[in-house]
Amino acid sequence: MLGLLGGLPGFKGRGGGHLFMTLRHPYEDRSVHFDRHPRWYTSTEVVLLDELLTQTVAAGEVHRLADVDWLGRMVARLAPLTPRTYGGMRKAVPQARQAEESTEG
């Protein structure tokens, strides 16, 4: 928990945080370090990210989360969206995934 709190503004940490995880394929431990973002994420951004992660895992495509290019393109597609309802946020993710798949070709 201290690793995550280190990334919060005003927390007396090292100015960043970290996540420690065990990957399933291949089985290995990873530690990911990150710096503080210059601003707080909006609730819409947090829900869109949560939906992206949840729907990617549910689709059996967890490996895509390790593809930096794919993940960057998905975040770029979702970042400008401002759905006002939770349902709209949930629908935005598959629409962005479909648009990405159509460009992958």
PDB file of C-alpha atoms in Angstrom:
ATOM      1  CA  MET A   1       0.000   0.000   0.000  1.00  0.00           C
ATOM      2  CA  LEU A   2       2.888   2.346   0.714  1.00  0.00           C
ATOM      3  CA  GLY A   3       4.012   1.957  -2.909  1.00  0.00           C
ATOM      4  CA  LEU A   4       0.659   3.211  -4.165  1.00  0.00           C
ATOM      5  CA  LEU A   5       0.380   6.018  -1.615  1.00  0.00           C
ATOM      6  CA  GLY A   6       3.812   7.303  -2.594  1.00  0.00           C
ATOM      7  CA  GLY A   7       2.256   8.537  -5.828  1.00  0.00           C
ATOM      8  CA  LEU A   8      -0.385  10.684  -4.156  1.00  0.00           C
ATOM      9  CA  PRO A   9       0.128  14.448  -4.025  1.00  0.00           C
ATOM     10  CA  GLY A  10       1.127  15.605  -0.574  1.00  0.00           C
ATOM     11  CA  PHE A  11       2.181  12.163   0.622  1.00  0.00           C
ATOM     12  CA  LYS A  12       5.678  12.211   2.067  1.00  0.00           C
ATOM     13  CA  GLY A  13       7.017   9.510  -0.221  1.00  0.00           C
ATOM     14  CA  ARG A  14       9.728   9.496  -2.841  1.00  0.00           C
ATOM     15  CA  GLY A  15       7.481  11.179  -5.416  1.00  0.00           C
ATOM     16  CA  GLY A  16       6.304   7.994  -7.069  1.00  0.00           C
ATOM     17  CA  GLY A  17       4.937   4.582  -6.386  1.00  0.00           C
ATOM     18  CA  HIS A  18       5.298   0.972  -7.372  1.00  0.00           C
ATOM     19  CA  LEU A  19       3.280  -2.148  -7.985  1.00  0.00           C
ATOM     20  CA  PHE A  20       4.648  -5.602  -7.277  1.00  0.00           C
ATOM     21  CA  MET A  21       3.042  -8.479  -9.179  1.00  0.00           C
ATOM     22  CA  THR A  22       3.542 -12.044 -10.310  1.00  0.00           C
ATOM     23  CA  LEU A  23       2.969 -12.646 -14.010  1.00  0.00           C
ATOM     24  CA  ARG A  24       1.391 -15.905 -15.076  1.00  0.00           C
ATOM     25  CA  HIS A  25       3.077 -16.483 -18.420  1.00  0.00           C
ATOM     26  CA  PRO A  26       5.884 -16.964 -17.803  1.00  0.00           C
ATOM     27  CA  TYR A  27       5.724 -17.097 -14.002  1.00  0.00           C
ATOM     28  CA  GLU A  28       7.939 -14.289 -12.833  1.00  0.00           C
ATOM     29  CA  ASP A  29       7.854 -11.474 -10.323  1.00  0.00           C
ATOM     30  CA  ARG A  30       7.777  -7.908 -11.588  1.00  0.00           C
ATOM     31  CA  SER A  31       8.031  -4.561  -9.891  1.00  0.00           C
ATOM     32  CA  VAL A  32       6.747  -1.582 -11.848  1.00  0.00           C
ATOM     33  CA  HIS A  33       7.800   1.887 -10.689  1.00  0.00           C
ATOM     34  CA  PHE A  34       6.031   5.065 -11.687  1.00  0.00           C
ATOM     35  CA  ASP A  35       6.207   8.786 -11.027  1.00  0.00           C
ATOM     36  CA  ARG A  36       3.416  11.007  -9.851  1.00  0.00           C
ATOM     37  CA  HIS A  37       1.041  12.277 -12.489  1.00  0.00           C
ATOM     38  CA  PRO A  38       0.925  16.084 -12.483  1.00  0.00           C
ATOM     39  CA  ARG A  39      -2.818  16.112 -11.749  1.00  0.00           C
ATOM     40  CA  TRP A  40      -5.489  13.912 -10.187  1.00  0.00           C
ATOM     41  CA  TYR A  41      -7.323  11.606 -12.598  1.00  0.00           C
ATOM     42  CA  THR A  42     -11.010  12.331 -13.069  1.00  0.00           C
ATOM     43  CA  SER A  43     -13.579   9.748 -12.028  1.00  0.00           C
ATOM     44  CA  THR A  44     -14.376   9.190 -15.721  1.00  0.00           C
ATOM     45  CA  GLU A  45     -10.720   8.402 -16.471  1.00  0.00           C
ATOM     46  CA  VAL A  46     -10.560   5.969 -13.555  1.00  0.00           C
ATOM     47  CA  VAL A  47     -13.752   4.167 -14.639  1.00  0.00           C
ATOM     48  CA  LEU A  48     -12.597   3.996 -18.278  1.00  0.00           C
ATOM     49  CA  LEU A  49      -9.282   2.462 -17.209  1.00  0.00           C
ATOM     50  CA  ASP A  50     -11.054   0.011 -14.908  1.00  0.00           C
ATOM     51  CA  GLU A  51     -13.397  -1.004 -17.740  1.00  0.00           C
ATOM     52  CA  LEU A  52     -10.496  -1.380 -20.162  1.00  0.00           C
ATOM     53  CA  LEU A  53      -8.675  -3.684 -17.741  1.00  0.00           C
ATOM     54  CA  THR A  54     -11.819  -5.637 -16.803  1.00  0.00           C
ATOM     55  CA  GLN A  55     -13.046  -6.123 -20.360  1.00  0.00           C
ATOM     56  CA  THR A  56      -9.593  -7.032 -21.682  1.00  0.00           C
ATOM     57  CA  VAL A  57      -9.218  -9.719 -19.008  1.00  0.00           C
ATOM     58  CA  ALA A  58     -12.790 -10.989 -19.589  1.00  0.00           C
ATOM     59  CA  ALA A  59     -12.060 -11.280 -23.327  1.00  0.00           C
ATOM     60  CA  GLY A  60      -9.101 -13.538 -22.528  1.00  0.00           C
ATOM     61  CA  GLU A  61      -6.634 -10.989 -23.895  1.00  0.00           C
ATOM     62  CA  VAL A  62      -4.566 -10.215 -20.806  1.00  0.00           C
ATOM     63  CA  HIS A  63      -1.426 -10.415 -22.976  1.00  0.00           C
ATOM     64  CA  ARG A  64      -2.537  -7.171 -24.662  1.00  0.00           C
ATOM     65  CA  LEU A  65      -1.931  -5.276 -21.426  1.00  0.00           C
ATOM     66  CA  ALA A  66       1.789  -6.024 -21.823  1.00  0.00           C
ATOM     67  CA  ASP A  67       1.778  -4.614 -25.371  1.00  0.00           C
ATOM     68  CA  VAL A  68       2.887  -1.027 -24.784  1.00  0.00           C
ATOM     69  CA  ASP A  69       1.900   0.108 -28.285  1.00  0.00           C
ATOM     70  CA  TRP A  70      -1.597  -1.392 -28.109  1.00  0.00           C
ATOM     71  CA  LEU A  71      -2.200  -0.074 -24.607  1.00  0.00           C
ATOM     72  CA  GLY A  72      -0.996   3.396 -25.640  1.00  0.00           C
ATOM     73  CA  ARG A  73      -3.337   3.432 -28.638  1.00  0.00           C
ATOM     74  CA  MET A  74      -6.271   2.334 -26.479  1.00  0.00           C
ATOM     75  CA  VAL A  75      -5.580   5.006 -23.868  1.00  0.00           C
ATOM     76  CA  ALA A  76      -5.267   7.590 -26.670  1.00  0.00           C
ATOM     77  CA  ARG A  77      -8.686   6.521 -27.997  1.00  0.00           C
ATOM     78  CA  LEU A  78     -10.324   6.639 -24.561  1.00  0.00           C
ATOM     79  CA  ALA A  79      -8.653   9.774 -23.150  1.00  0.00           C
ATOM     80  CA  PRO A  80     -10.683  12.388 -25.057  1.00  0.00           C
ATOM     81  CA  LEU A  81     -14.023  10.672 -24.338  1.00  0.00           C
ATOM     82  CA  THR A  82     -16.348  12.172 -21.742  1.00  0.00           C
ATOM     83  CA  PRO A  83     -19.306   9.824 -21.339  1.00  0.00           C
ATOM     84  CA  ARG A  84     -21.627  11.127 -18.635  1.00  0.00           C
ATOM     85  CA  THR A  85     -23.070   7.852 -17.408  1.00  0.00           C
ATOM     86  CA  TYR A  86     -21.529   4.638 -16.158  1.00  0.00           C
ATOM     87  CA  GLY A  87     -23.301   2.776 -18.955  1.00  0.00           C
ATOM     88  CA  GLY A  88     -21.798   5.160 -21.493  1.00  0.00           C
ATOM     89  CA  MET A  89     -18.344   4.532 -20.061  1.00  0.00           C
ATOM     90  CA  ARG A  90     -18.843   0.759 -20.244  1.00  0.00           C
ATOM     91  CA  LYS A  91     -19.947   1.027 -23.894  1.00  0.00           C
ATOM     92  CA  ALA A  92     -17.049   3.322 -24.838  1.00  0.00           C
ATOM     93  CA  VAL A  93     -14.436   0.634 -24.172  1.00  0.00           C
ATOM     94  CA  PRO A  94     -15.725  -2.025 -26.612  1.00  0.00           C
ATOM     95  CA  GLN A  95     -16.284   0.676 -29.227  1.00  0.00           C
ATOM     96  CA  ALA A  96     -12.654   1.778 -28.838  1.00  0.00           C
ATOM     97  CA  ARG A  97     -11.522  -1.876 -28.968  1.00  0.00           C
ATOM     98  CA  GLN A  98     -13.492  -2.446 -32.183  1.00  0.00           C
ATOM     99  CA  ALA A  99     -12.044   0.707 -33.746  1.00  0.00           C
ATOM    100  CA  GLU A 100      -8.547  -0.460 -32.787  1.00  0.00           C
ATOM    101  CA  GLU A 101      -9.139  -3.936 -34.219  1.00  0.00           C
ATOM    102  CA  SER A 102     -10.345  -2.464 -37.506  1.00  0.00           C
ATOM    103  CA  THR A 103      -7.100  -0.491 -37.852  1.00  0.00           C
ATOM    104  CA  GLU A 104      -4.939  -3.498 -36.892  1.00  0.00           C
ATOM    105  CA  GLY A 105      -6.269  -5.211 -39.873  1.00  0.00           C
TER     106      GLY A 105
END
